[in-house]
């Protein structure tokens, strides 16, 4: 029996991921595959301040630090909220705002069925 959850890309998240360097794309493809199959990814961090169940996958490369933010706690799918390149130690306010807004929209959508 296949228990792999589908991925639902929110807003521009898939297009944003496609602009990453190839090494980052491959890394996140593997990591998301683990998540889809109920396994723990290799480098992640909970982002509880952005929403209940929001997680961040991380990858550092010579061209910078890259992030994929997702939620897996819902039955329907793994929801990828945002993919971005981190420019400093702290996550930029605009990225935090995007994640929060997409998370709120997802919650509303799931409530409304």
PDB file of N, CA and C in Angstrom:
ATOM      1  N   UNK A   1       0.837  -1.196   0.000  1.00  0.00           N
ATOM      2  CA  UNK A   1       0.000   0.000   0.000  1.00  0.00           C
ATOM      3  C   UNK A   1       0.875   1.250   0.000  1.00  0.00           C
ATOM      4  N   UNK A   2       0.575   2.161  -0.904  1.00  0.00           N
ATOM      5  CA  UNK A   2       1.347   3.391  -1.022  1.00  0.00           C
ATOM      6  C   UNK A   2       0.770   4.453  -0.093  1.00  0.00           C
ATOM      7  N   UNK A   3       1.570   4.897   0.852  1.00  0.00           N
ATOM      8  CA  UNK A   3       1.101   5.908   1.799  1.00  0.00           C
ATOM      9  C   UNK A   3       1.730   7.268   1.507  1.00  0.00           C
ATOM     10  N   UNK A   4       2.341   7.406   0.342  1.00  0.00           N
ATOM     11  CA  UNK A   4       2.987   8.672   0.007  1.00  0.00           C
ATOM     12  C   UNK A   4       1.941   9.780  -0.143  1.00  0.00           C
ATOM     13  N   UNK A   5       2.145  10.858   0.597  1.00  0.00           N
ATOM     14  CA  UNK A   5       1.252  12.012   0.501  1.00  0.00           C
ATOM     15  C   UNK A   5       1.622  12.818  -0.738  1.00  0.00           C
ATOM     16  N   UNK A   6       0.636  13.362  -1.420  1.00  0.00           N
ATOM     17  CA  UNK A   6       0.967  14.268  -2.528  1.00  0.00           C
ATOM     18  C   UNK A   6       1.521  15.588  -1.983  1.00  0.00           C
ATOM     19  N   UNK A   7       2.165  16.333  -2.856  1.00  0.00           N
ATOM     20  CA  UNK A   7       2.634  17.671  -2.492  1.00  0.00           C
ATOM     21  C   UNK A   7       1.706  18.679  -3.150  1.00  0.00           C
ATOM     22  N   UNK A   8       1.295  19.668  -2.378  1.00  0.00           N
ATOM     23  CA  UNK A   8       0.542  20.796  -2.933  1.00  0.00           C
ATOM     24  C   UNK A   8       1.395  22.038  -2.751  1.00  0.00           C
ATOM     25  N   UNK A   9       1.719  22.656  -3.878  1.00  0.00           N
ATOM     26  CA  UNK A   9       2.567  23.845  -3.889  1.00  0.00           C
ATOM     27  C   UNK A   9       1.672  25.060  -3.760  1.00  0.00           C
ATOM     28  N   UNK A  10       1.936  25.887  -2.773  1.00  0.00           N
ATOM     29  CA  UNK A  10       1.124  27.074  -2.536  1.00  0.00           C
ATOM     30  C   UNK A  10       1.709  28.256  -3.290  1.00  0.00           C
ATOM     31  N   UNK A  11       0.835  28.946  -4.014  1.00  0.00           N
ATOM     32  CA  UNK A  11       1.195  30.184  -4.684  1.00  0.00           C
ATOM     33  C   UNK A  11       2.378  29.981  -5.627  1.00  0.00           C
ATOM     34  N   UNK A  12       3.478  30.728  -5.431  1.00  0.00           N
ATOM     35  CA  UNK A  12       4.637  30.675  -6.340  1.00  0.00           C
ATOM     36  C   UNK A  12       5.728  29.723  -5.847  1.00  0.00           C
ATOM     37  N   UNK A  13       5.429  28.901  -4.833  1.00  0.00           N
ATOM     38  CA  UNK A  13       6.497  28.113  -4.204  1.00  0.00           C
ATOM     39  C   UNK A  13       7.220  27.182  -5.188  1.00  0.00           C
ATOM     40  N   UNK A  14       6.509  26.534  -6.099  1.00  0.00           N
ATOM     41  CA  UNK A  14       7.174  25.631  -7.051  1.00  0.00           C
ATOM     42  C   UNK A  14       8.058  26.418  -8.017  1.00  0.00           C
ATOM     43  N   UNK A  15       7.550  27.519  -8.538  1.00  0.00           N
ATOM     44  CA  UNK A  15       8.364  28.356  -9.436  1.00  0.00           C
ATOM     45  C   UNK A  15       9.600  28.891  -8.718  1.00  0.00           C
ATOM     46  N   UNK A  16       9.429  29.254  -7.450  1.00  0.00           N
ATOM     47  CA  UNK A  16      10.566  29.745  -6.662  1.00  0.00           C
ATOM     48  C   UNK A  16      11.616  28.654  -6.491  1.00  0.00           C
ATOM     49  N   UNK A  17      11.176  27.429  -6.207  1.00  0.00           N
ATOM     50  CA  UNK A  17      12.108  26.308  -6.053  1.00  0.00           C
ATOM     51  C   UNK A  17      12.866  26.051  -7.355  1.00  0.00           C
ATOM     52  N   UNK A  18      12.189  26.147  -8.468  1.00  0.00           N
ATOM     53  CA  UNK A  18      12.809  25.880  -9.774  1.00  0.00           C
ATOM     54  C   UNK A  18      13.928  26.874 -10.098  1.00  0.00           C
ATOM     55  N   UNK A  19      13.953  28.014  -9.411  1.00  0.00           N
ATOM     56  CA  UNK A  19      15.021  29.007  -9.628  1.00  0.00           C
ATOM     57  C   UNK A  19      16.254  28.745  -8.764  1.00  0.00           C
ATOM     58  N   UNK A  20      16.183  27.770  -7.878  1.00  0.00           N
ATOM     59  CA  UNK A  20      17.331  27.416  -7.032  1.00  0.00           C
ATOM     60  C   UNK A  20      18.414  26.750  -7.890  1.00  0.00           C
ATOM     61  N   UNK A  21      19.669  26.728  -7.396  1.00  0.00           N
ATOM     62  CA  UNK A  21      20.719  25.944  -8.075  1.00  0.00           C
ATOM     63  C   UNK A  21      20.326  24.463  -8.099  1.00  0.00           C
ATOM     64  N   UNK A  22      20.815  23.745  -9.090  1.00  0.00           N
ATOM     65  CA  UNK A  22      20.451  22.346  -9.282  1.00  0.00           C
ATOM     66  C   UNK A  22      20.721  21.493  -8.038  1.00  0.00           C
ATOM     67  N   UNK A  23      21.845  21.727  -7.360  1.00  0.00           N
ATOM     68  CA  UNK A  23      22.147  20.950  -6.147  1.00  0.00           C
ATOM     69  C   UNK A  23      21.079  21.145  -5.078  1.00  0.00           C
ATOM     70  N   UNK A  24      20.570  22.360  -4.950  1.00  0.00           N
ATOM     71  CA  UNK A  24      19.518  22.634  -3.964  1.00  0.00           C
ATOM     72  C   UNK A  24      18.211  21.966  -4.389  1.00  0.00           C
ATOM     73  N   UNK A  25      17.892  22.026  -5.668  1.00  0.00           N
ATOM     74  CA  UNK A  25      16.661  21.392  -6.165  1.00  0.00           C
ATOM     75  C   UNK A  25      16.694  19.888  -5.885  1.00  0.00           C
ATOM     76  N   UNK A  26      17.817  19.255  -6.181  1.00  0.00           N
ATOM     77  CA  UNK A  26      17.952  17.809  -5.933  1.00  0.00           C
ATOM     78  C   UNK A  26      17.826  17.497  -4.441  1.00  0.00           C
ATOM     79  N   UNK A  27      18.477  18.297  -3.621  1.00  0.00           N
ATOM     80  CA  UNK A  27      18.435  18.096  -2.173  1.00  0.00           C
ATOM     81  C   UNK A  27      17.002  18.185  -1.657  1.00  0.00           C
ATOM     82  N   UNK A  28      16.294  19.239  -2.039  1.00  0.00           N
ATOM     83  CA  UNK A  28      14.934  19.413  -1.542  1.00  0.00           C
ATOM     84  C   UNK A  28      13.972  18.379  -2.127  1.00  0.00           C
ATOM     85  N   UNK A  29      14.230  17.931  -3.336  1.00  0.00           N
ATOM     86  CA  UNK A  29      13.416  16.847  -3.906  1.00  0.00           C
ATOM     87  C   UNK A  29      13.537  15.590  -3.061  1.00  0.00           C
ATOM     88  N   UNK A  30      14.761  15.261  -2.667  1.00  0.00           N
ATOM     89  CA  UNK A  30      14.995  14.094  -1.814  1.00  0.00           C
ATOM     90  C   UNK A  30      14.336  14.283  -0.445  1.00  0.00           C
ATOM     91  N   UNK A  31      14.564  15.441   0.158  1.00  0.00           N
ATOM     92  CA  UNK A  31      14.014  15.723   1.487  1.00  0.00           C
ATOM     93  C   UNK A  31      12.486  15.680   1.484  1.00  0.00           C
ATOM     94  N   UNK A  32      11.874  16.294   0.473  1.00  0.00           N
ATOM     95  CA  UNK A  32      10.410  16.276   0.392  1.00  0.00           C
ATOM     96  C   UNK A  32       9.889  14.862   0.155  1.00  0.00           C
ATOM     97  N   UNK A  33      10.656  14.048  -0.571  1.00  0.00           N
ATOM     98  CA  UNK A  33      10.285  12.647  -0.746  1.00  0.00           C
ATOM     99  C   UNK A  33      10.237  11.908   0.584  1.00  0.00           C
ATOM    100  N   UNK A  34      11.207  12.185   1.450  1.00  0.00           N
ATOM    101  CA  UNK A  34      11.192  11.593   2.791  1.00  0.00           C
ATOM    102  C   UNK A  34       9.932  12.021   3.548  1.00  0.00           C
ATOM    103  N   UNK A  35       9.650  13.319   3.516  1.00  0.00           N
ATOM    104  CA  UNK A  35       8.489  13.863   4.217  1.00  0.00           C
ATOM    105  C   UNK A  35       7.199  13.236   3.686  1.00  0.00           C
ATOM    106  N   UNK A  36       7.084  13.114   2.369  1.00  0.00           N
ATOM    107  CA  UNK A  36       5.890  12.529   1.757  1.00  0.00           C
ATOM    108  C   UNK A  36       5.642  11.102   2.241  1.00  0.00           C
ATOM    109  N   UNK A  37       6.706  10.412   2.570  1.00  0.00           N
ATOM    110  CA  UNK A  37       6.607   9.016   2.988  1.00  0.00           C
ATOM    111  C   UNK A  37       6.617   8.846   4.504  1.00  0.00           C
ATOM    112  N   UNK A  38       6.412   9.939   5.221  1.00  0.00           N
ATOM    113  CA  UNK A  38       6.301   9.879   6.673  1.00  0.00           C
ATOM    114  C   UNK A  38       7.631   9.731   7.394  1.00  0.00           C
ATOM    115  N   UNK A  39       8.723  10.011   6.691  1.00  0.00           N
ATOM    116  CA  UNK A  39      10.051   9.890   7.287  1.00  0.00           C
ATOM    117  C   UNK A  39      10.583  11.262   7.664  1.00  0.00           C
ATOM    118  N   UNK A  40      11.565  11.275   8.545  1.00  0.00           N
ATOM    119  CA  UNK A  40      12.149  12.535   8.991  1.00  0.00           C
ATOM    120  C   UNK A  40      13.218  12.991   8.005  1.00  0.00           C
ATOM    121  N   UNK A  41      13.151  14.251   7.561  1.00  0.00           N
ATOM    122  CA  UNK A  41      14.206  14.756   6.674  1.00  0.00           C
ATOM    123  C   UNK A  41      15.524  14.909   7.428  1.00  0.00           C
ATOM    124  N   UNK A  42      16.608  15.097   6.687  1.00  0.00           N
ATOM    125  CA  UNK A  42      17.933  15.113   7.304  1.00  0.00           C
ATOM    126  C   UNK A  42      18.277  16.441   7.967  1.00  0.00           C
ATOM    127  N   UNK A  43      17.782  17.556   7.438  1.00  0.00           N
ATOM    128  CA  UNK A  43      18.116  18.860   8.010  1.00  0.00           C
ATOM    129  C   UNK A  43      16.871  19.743   7.987  1.00  0.00           C
ATOM    130  N   UNK A  44      16.197  19.805   9.123  1.00  0.00           N
ATOM    131  CA  UNK A  44      14.967  20.585   9.209  1.00  0.00           C
ATOM    132  C   UNK A  44      14.857  21.229  10.579  1.00  0.00           C
ATOM    133  N   UNK A  45      13.918  22.155  10.689  1.00  0.00           N
ATOM    134  CA  UNK A  45      13.706  22.830  11.954  1.00  0.00           C
ATOM    135  C   UNK A  45      12.239  23.239  12.041  1.00  0.00           C
ATOM    136  N   UNK A  46      11.611  23.005  13.179  1.00  0.00           N
ATOM    137  CA  UNK A  46      10.240  23.499  13.358  1.00  0.00           C
ATOM    138  C   UNK A  46      10.238  25.029  13.417  1.00  0.00           C
ATOM    139  N   UNK A  47       9.207  25.627  12.853  1.00  0.00           N
ATOM    140  CA  UNK A  47       9.066  27.086  12.875  1.00  0.00           C
ATOM    141  C   UNK A  47       7.742  27.435  13.548  1.00  0.00           C
ATOM    142  N   UNK A  48       7.624  27.028  14.807  1.00  0.00           N
ATOM    143  CA  UNK A  48       6.361  27.148  15.539  1.00  0.00           C
ATOM    144  C   UNK A  48       5.863  28.591  15.639  1.00  0.00           C
ATOM    145  N   UNK A  49       6.764  29.559  15.577  1.00  0.00           N
ATOM    146  CA  UNK A  49       6.340  30.959  15.645  1.00  0.00           C
ATOM    147  C   UNK A  49       5.605  31.401  14.376  1.00  0.00           C
ATOM    148  N   UNK A  50       5.682  30.598  13.302  1.00  0.00           N
ATOM    149  CA  UNK A  50       5.017  30.953  12.050  1.00  0.00           C
ATOM    150  C   UNK A  50       3.692  30.215  11.858  1.00  0.00           C
ATOM    151  N   UNK A  51       3.467  29.186  12.653  1.00  0.00           N
ATOM    152  CA  UNK A  51       2.223  28.422  12.551  1.00  0.00           C
ATOM    153  C   UNK A  51       2.425  27.028  13.094  1.00  0.00           C
ATOM    154  N   UNK A  52       1.380  26.458  13.638  1.00  0.00           N
ATOM    155  CA  UNK A  52       1.433  25.119  14.212  1.00  0.00           C
ATOM    156  C   UNK A  52       1.728  24.089  13.113  1.00  0.00           C
ATOM    157  N   UNK A  53       2.848  23.380  13.230  1.00  0.00           N
ATOM    158  CA  UNK A  53       3.202  22.360  12.249  1.00  0.00           C
ATOM    159  C   UNK A  53       4.057  22.854  11.097  1.00  0.00           C
ATOM    160  N   UNK A  54       4.424  24.123  11.099  1.00  0.00           N
ATOM    161  CA  UNK A  54       5.257  24.669  10.020  1.00  0.00           C
ATOM    162  C   UNK A  54       6.706  24.229  10.250  1.00  0.00           C
ATOM    163  N   UNK A  55       7.313  23.674   9.198  1.00  0.00           N
ATOM    164  CA  UNK A  55       8.682  23.152   9.263  1.00  0.00           C
ATOM    165  C   UNK A  55       9.518  23.789   8.150  1.00  0.00           C
ATOM    166  N   UNK A  56      10.825  23.854   8.405  1.00  0.00           N
ATOM    167  CA  UNK A  56      11.751  24.438   7.439  1.00  0.00           C
ATOM    168  C   UNK A  56      12.833  23.423   7.085  1.00  0.00           C
ATOM    169  N   UNK A  57      12.970  23.140   5.786  1.00  0.00           N
ATOM    170  CA  UNK A  57      14.089  22.345   5.287  1.00  0.00           C
ATOM    171  C   UNK A  57      15.208  23.316   4.945  1.00  0.00           C
ATOM    172  N   UNK A  58      16.453  22.897   5.212  1.00  0.00           N
ATOM    173  CA  UNK A  58      17.594  23.806   5.033  1.00  0.00           C
ATOM    174  C   UNK A  58      18.670  23.178   4.142  1.00  0.00           C
ATOM    175  N   UNK A  59      19.322  24.038   3.367  1.00  0.00           N
ATOM    176  CA  UNK A  59      20.471  23.604   2.570  1.00  0.00           C
ATOM    177  C   UNK A  59      21.406  24.786   2.390  1.00  0.00           C
ATOM    178  N   UNK A  60      22.671  24.583   2.792  1.00  0.00           N
ATOM    179  CA  UNK A  60      23.691  25.627   2.614  1.00  0.00           C
ATOM    180  C   UNK A  60      24.600  25.191   1.474  1.00  0.00           C
ATOM    181  N   UNK A  61      24.783  26.086   0.520  1.00  0.00           N
ATOM    182  CA  UNK A  61      25.638  25.851  -0.646  1.00  0.00           C
ATOM    183  C   UNK A  61      26.595  27.027  -0.798  1.00  0.00           C
ATOM    184  N   UNK A  62      27.611  26.876  -1.636  1.00  0.00           N
ATOM    185  CA  UNK A  62      28.511  28.010  -1.875  1.00  0.00           C
ATOM    186  C   UNK A  62      27.763  29.263  -2.370  1.00  0.00           C
ATOM    187  N   UNK A  63      26.644  29.060  -3.110  1.00  0.00           N
ATOM    188  CA  UNK A  63      25.875  30.209  -3.620  1.00  0.00           C
ATOM    189  C   UNK A  63      24.881  30.760  -2.602  1.00  0.00           C
ATOM    190  N   UNK A  64      24.844  30.202  -1.397  1.00  0.00           N
ATOM    191  CA  UNK A  64      23.961  30.747  -0.373  1.00  0.00           C
ATOM    192  C   UNK A  64      23.191  29.686   0.395  1.00  0.00           C
ATOM    193  N   UNK A  65      22.323  30.154   1.261  1.00  0.00           N
ATOM    194  CA  UNK A  65      21.480  29.275   2.075  1.00  0.00           C
ATOM    195  C   UNK A  65      20.074  29.274   1.477  1.00  0.00           C
ATOM    196  N   UNK A  66      19.514  28.090   1.338  1.00  0.00           N
ATOM    197  CA  UNK A  66      18.200  27.948   0.717  1.00  0.00           C
ATOM    198  C   UNK A  66      17.250  27.271   1.690  1.00  0.00           C
ATOM    199  N   UNK A  67      15.965  27.641   1.591  1.00  0.00           N
ATOM    200  CA  UNK A  67      14.960  27.128   2.516  1.00  0.00           C
ATOM    201  C   UNK A  67      13.691  26.729   1.781  1.00  0.00           C
ATOM    202  N   UNK A  68      13.079  25.657   2.263  1.00  0.00           N
ATOM    203  CA  UNK A  68      11.748  25.244   1.818  1.00  0.00           C
ATOM    204  C   UNK A  68      10.908  25.092   3.081  1.00  0.00           C
ATOM    205  N   UNK A  69       9.805  25.817   3.144  1.00  0.00           N
ATOM    206  CA  UNK A  69       8.938  25.801   4.324  1.00  0.00           C
ATOM    207  C   UNK A  69       7.654  25.063   3.957  1.00  0.00           C
ATOM    208  N   UNK A  70       7.294  24.105   4.808  1.00  0.00           N
ATOM    209  CA  UNK A  70       6.158  23.243   4.496  1.00  0.00           C
ATOM    210  C   UNK A  70       5.377  22.891   5.755  1.00  0.00           C
ATOM    211  N   UNK A  71       4.189  22.311   5.517  1.00  0.00           N
ATOM    212  CA  UNK A  71       3.350  21.778   6.595  1.00  0.00           C
ATOM    213  C   UNK A  71       2.950  20.371   6.188  1.00  0.00           C
ATOM    214  N   UNK A  72       3.139  19.403   7.094  1.00  0.00           N
ATOM    215  CA  UNK A  72       2.828  18.007   6.779  1.00  0.00           C
ATOM    216  C   UNK A  72       1.705  17.454   7.656  1.00  0.00           C
ATOM    217  N   UNK A  73       1.245  18.212   8.623  1.00  0.00           N
ATOM    218  CA  UNK A  73       0.326  17.682   9.636  1.00  0.00           C
ATOM    219  C   UNK A  73      -1.088  17.397   9.126  1.00  0.00           C
ATOM    220  N   UNK A  74      -1.431  17.893   7.949  1.00  0.00           N
ATOM    221  CA  UNK A  74      -2.777  17.673   7.424  1.00  0.00           C
ATOM    222  C   UNK A  74      -2.819  16.396   6.593  1.00  0.00           C
ATOM    223  N   UNK A  75      -3.946  15.721   6.636  1.00  0.00           N
ATOM    224  CA  UNK A  75      -4.107  14.423   5.973  1.00  0.00           C
ATOM    225  C   UNK A  75      -3.964  14.515   4.454  1.00  0.00           C
ATOM    226  N   UNK A  76      -4.474  15.599   3.873  1.00  0.00           N
ATOM    227  CA  UNK A  76      -4.604  15.697   2.417  1.00  0.00           C
ATOM    228  C   UNK A  76      -3.273  15.693   1.663  1.00  0.00           C
ATOM    229  N   UNK A  77      -2.275  16.396   2.198  1.00  0.00           N
ATOM    230  CA  UNK A  77      -1.035  16.582   1.424  1.00  0.00           C
ATOM    231  C   UNK A  77       0.064  17.174   2.288  1.00  0.00           C
ATOM    232  N   UNK A  78       1.263  17.214   1.701  1.00  0.00           N
ATOM    233  CA  UNK A  78       2.357  18.028   2.210  1.00  0.00           C
ATOM    234  C   UNK A  78       2.190  19.365   1.491  1.00  0.00           C
ATOM    235  N   UNK A  79       2.001  20.414   2.249  1.00  0.00           N
ATOM    236  CA  UNK A  79       1.794  21.739   1.658  1.00  0.00           C
ATOM    237  C   UNK A  79       3.091  22.525   1.730  1.00  0.00           C
ATOM    238  N   UNK A  80       3.651  22.858   0.559  1.00  0.00           N
ATOM    239  CA  UNK A  80       4.863  23.684   0.518  1.00  0.00           C
ATOM    240  C   UNK A  80       4.405  25.141   0.456  1.00  0.00           C
ATOM    241  N   UNK A  81       4.718  25.871   1.512  1.00  0.00           N
ATOM    242  CA  UNK A  81       4.256  27.248   1.641  1.00  0.00           C
ATOM    243  C   UNK A  81       5.165  28.247   0.937  1.00  0.00           C
ATOM    244  N   UNK A  82       6.483  28.027   1.020  1.00  0.00           N
ATOM    245  CA  UNK A  82       7.406  29.044   0.503  1.00  0.00           C
ATOM    246  C   UNK A  82       8.785  28.429   0.285  1.00  0.00           C
ATOM    247  N   UNK A  83       9.441  28.855  -0.793  1.00  0.00           N
ATOM    248  CA  UNK A  83      10.826  28.466  -1.096  1.00  0.00           C
ATOM    249  C   UNK A  83      11.596  29.761  -1.345  1.00  0.00           C
ATOM    250  N   UNK A  84      12.725  29.911  -0.647  1.00  0.00           N
ATOM    251  CA  UNK A  84      13.453  31.173  -0.773  1.00  0.00           C
ATOM    252  C   UNK A  84      14.925  30.985  -0.443  1.00  0.00           C
ATOM    253  N   UNK A  85      15.717  31.975  -0.888  1.00  0.00           N
ATOM    254  CA  UNK A  85      17.132  32.019  -0.537  1.00  0.00           C
ATOM    255  C   UNK A  85      17.283  32.967   0.636  1.00  0.00           C
ATOM    256  N   UNK A  86      17.983  32.492   1.640  1.00  0.00           N
ATOM    257  CA  UNK A  86      18.200  33.283   2.846  1.00  0.00           C
ATOM    258  C   UNK A  86      19.433  34.157   2.637  1.00  0.00           C
ATOM    259  N   UNK A  87      19.279  35.444   2.893  1.00  0.00           N
ATOM    260  CA  UNK A  87      20.362  36.393   2.633  1.00  0.00           C
ATOM    261  C   UNK A  87      21.148  36.765   3.883  1.00  0.00           C
ATOM    262  N   UNK A  88      20.588  36.476   5.067  1.00  0.00           N
ATOM    263  CA  UNK A  88      21.270  36.817   6.311  1.00  0.00           C
ATOM    264  C   UNK A  88      20.963  35.752   7.356  1.00  0.00           C
ATOM    265  N   UNK A  89      21.546  35.893   8.519  1.00  0.00           N
ATOM    266  CA  UNK A  89      21.353  34.920   9.598  1.00  0.00           C
ATOM    267  C   UNK A  89      19.883  34.775   9.964  1.00  0.00           C
ATOM    268  N   UNK A  90      19.194  35.910  10.007  1.00  0.00           N
ATOM    269  CA  UNK A  90      17.788  35.896  10.372  1.00  0.00           C
ATOM    270  C   UNK A  90      16.929  35.862   9.115  1.00  0.00           C
ATOM    271  N   UNK A  91      15.799  35.150   9.189  1.00  0.00           N
ATOM    272  CA  UNK A  91      14.880  35.103   8.054  1.00  0.00           C
ATOM    273  C   UNK A  91      14.283  36.490   7.835  1.00  0.00           C
ATOM    274  N   UNK A  92      14.294  36.935   6.584  1.00  0.00           N
ATOM    275  CA  UNK A  92      13.799  38.270   6.242  1.00  0.00           C
ATOM    276  C   UNK A  92      12.315  38.405   6.581  1.00  0.00           C
ATOM    277  N   UNK A  93      11.914  39.600   6.972  1.00  0.00           N
ATOM    278  CA  UNK A  93      10.525  39.865   7.338  1.00  0.00           C
ATOM    279  C   UNK A  93       9.586  39.545   6.181  1.00  0.00           C
ATOM    280  N   UNK A  94       9.986  39.873   4.950  1.00  0.00           N
ATOM    281  CA  UNK A  94       9.101  39.605   3.812  1.00  0.00           C
ATOM    282  C   UNK A  94       8.851  38.102   3.650  1.00  0.00           C
ATOM    283  N   UNK A  95       9.859  37.277   3.910  1.00  0.00           N
ATOM    284  CA  UNK A  95       9.672  35.829   3.826  1.00  0.00           C
ATOM    285  C   UNK A  95       8.776  35.322   4.956  1.00  0.00           C
ATOM    286  N   UNK A  96       8.968  35.861   6.150  1.00  0.00           N
ATOM    287  CA  UNK A  96       8.112  35.488   7.286  1.00  0.00           C
ATOM    288  C   UNK A  96       6.660  35.872   6.991  1.00  0.00           C
ATOM    289  N   UNK A  97       6.458  37.060   6.438  1.00  0.00           N
ATOM    290  CA  UNK A  97       5.105  37.515   6.112  1.00  0.00           C
ATOM    291  C   UNK A  97       4.452  36.615   5.062  1.00  0.00           C
ATOM    292  N   UNK A  98       5.212  36.209   4.055  1.00  0.00           N
ATOM    293  CA  UNK A  98       4.687  35.312   3.017  1.00  0.00           C
ATOM    294  C   UNK A  98       4.264  33.982   3.641  1.00  0.00           C
ATOM    295  N   UNK A  99       5.116  33.423   4.487  1.00  0.00           N
ATOM    296  CA  UNK A  99       4.815  32.138   5.127  1.00  0.00           C
ATOM    297  C   UNK A  99       3.551  32.252   5.972  1.00  0.00           C
ATOM    298  N   UNK A 100       3.468  33.278   6.797  1.00  0.00           N
ATOM    299  CA  UNK A 100       2.292  33.450   7.663  1.00  0.00           C
ATOM    300  C   UNK A 100       1.021  33.623   6.844  1.00  0.00           C
ATOM    301  N   UNK A 101       1.087  34.428   5.790  1.00  0.00           N
ATOM    302  CA  UNK A 101      -0.087  34.688   4.958  1.00  0.00           C
ATOM    303  C   UNK A 101      -0.544  33.404   4.265  1.00  0.00           C
ATOM    304  N   UNK A 102       0.399  32.650   3.712  1.00  0.00           N
ATOM    305  CA  UNK A 102       0.030  31.401   3.013  1.00  0.00           C
ATOM    306  C   UNK A 102      -0.478  30.354   3.987  1.00  0.00           C
ATOM    307  N   UNK A 103       0.064  30.331   5.189  1.00  0.00           N
ATOM    308  CA  UNK A 103      -0.416  29.392   6.211  1.00  0.00           C
ATOM    309  C   UNK A 103      -1.851  29.732   6.604  1.00  0.00           C
ATOM    310  N   UNK A 104      -2.120  31.021   6.840  1.00  0.00           N
ATOM    311  CA  UNK A 104      -3.490  31.443   7.185  1.00  0.00           C
ATOM    312  C   UNK A 104      -4.460  31.095   6.068  1.00  0.00           C
ATOM    313  N   UNK A 105      -4.071  31.345   4.825  1.00  0.00           N
ATOM    314  CA  UNK A 105      -4.928  31.034   3.676  1.00  0.00           C
ATOM    315  C   UNK A 105      -5.193  29.529   3.589  1.00  0.00           C
ATOM    316  N   UNK A 106      -4.177  28.714   3.858  1.00  0.00           N
ATOM    317  CA  UNK A 106      -4.333  27.261   3.839  1.00  0.00           C
ATOM    318  C   UNK A 106      -5.323  26.808   4.910  1.00  0.00           C
ATOM    319  N   UNK A 107      -5.172  27.317   6.124  1.00  0.00           N
ATOM    320  CA  UNK A 107      -6.067  26.959   7.215  1.00  0.00           C
ATOM    321  C   UNK A 107      -7.513  27.315   6.839  1.00  0.00           C
ATOM    322  N   UNK A 108      -7.692  28.506   6.298  1.00  0.00           N
ATOM    323  CA  UNK A 108      -9.039  28.952   5.894  1.00  0.00           C
ATOM    324  C   UNK A 108      -9.608  28.037   4.809  1.00  0.00           C
ATOM    325  N   UNK A 109      -8.792  27.693   3.833  1.00  0.00           N
ATOM    326  CA  UNK A 109      -9.219  26.811   2.741  1.00  0.00           C
ATOM    327  C   UNK A 109      -9.623  25.434   3.282  1.00  0.00           C
ATOM    328  N   UNK A 110      -8.833  24.891   4.184  1.00  0.00           N
ATOM    329  CA  UNK A 110      -9.138  23.566   4.734  1.00  0.00           C
ATOM    330  C   UNK A 110     -10.405  23.606   5.602  1.00  0.00           C
ATOM    331  N   UNK A 111     -10.636  24.705   6.306  1.00  0.00           N
ATOM    332  CA  UNK A 111     -11.855  24.853   7.118  1.00  0.00           C
ATOM    333  C   UNK A 111     -13.096  24.902   6.237  1.00  0.00           C
ATOM    334  N   UNK A 112     -12.967  25.599   5.099  1.00  0.00           N
ATOM    335  CA  UNK A 112     -14.109  25.785   4.205  1.00  0.00           C
ATOM    336  C   UNK A 112     -14.378  24.555   3.329  1.00  0.00           C
ATOM    337  N   UNK A 113     -13.422  23.627   3.345  1.00  0.00           N
ATOM    338  CA  UNK A 113     -13.596  22.388   2.595  1.00  0.00           C
ATOM    339  C   UNK A 113     -13.477  22.600   1.139  1.00  0.00           C
TER     340      UNK A 113
END
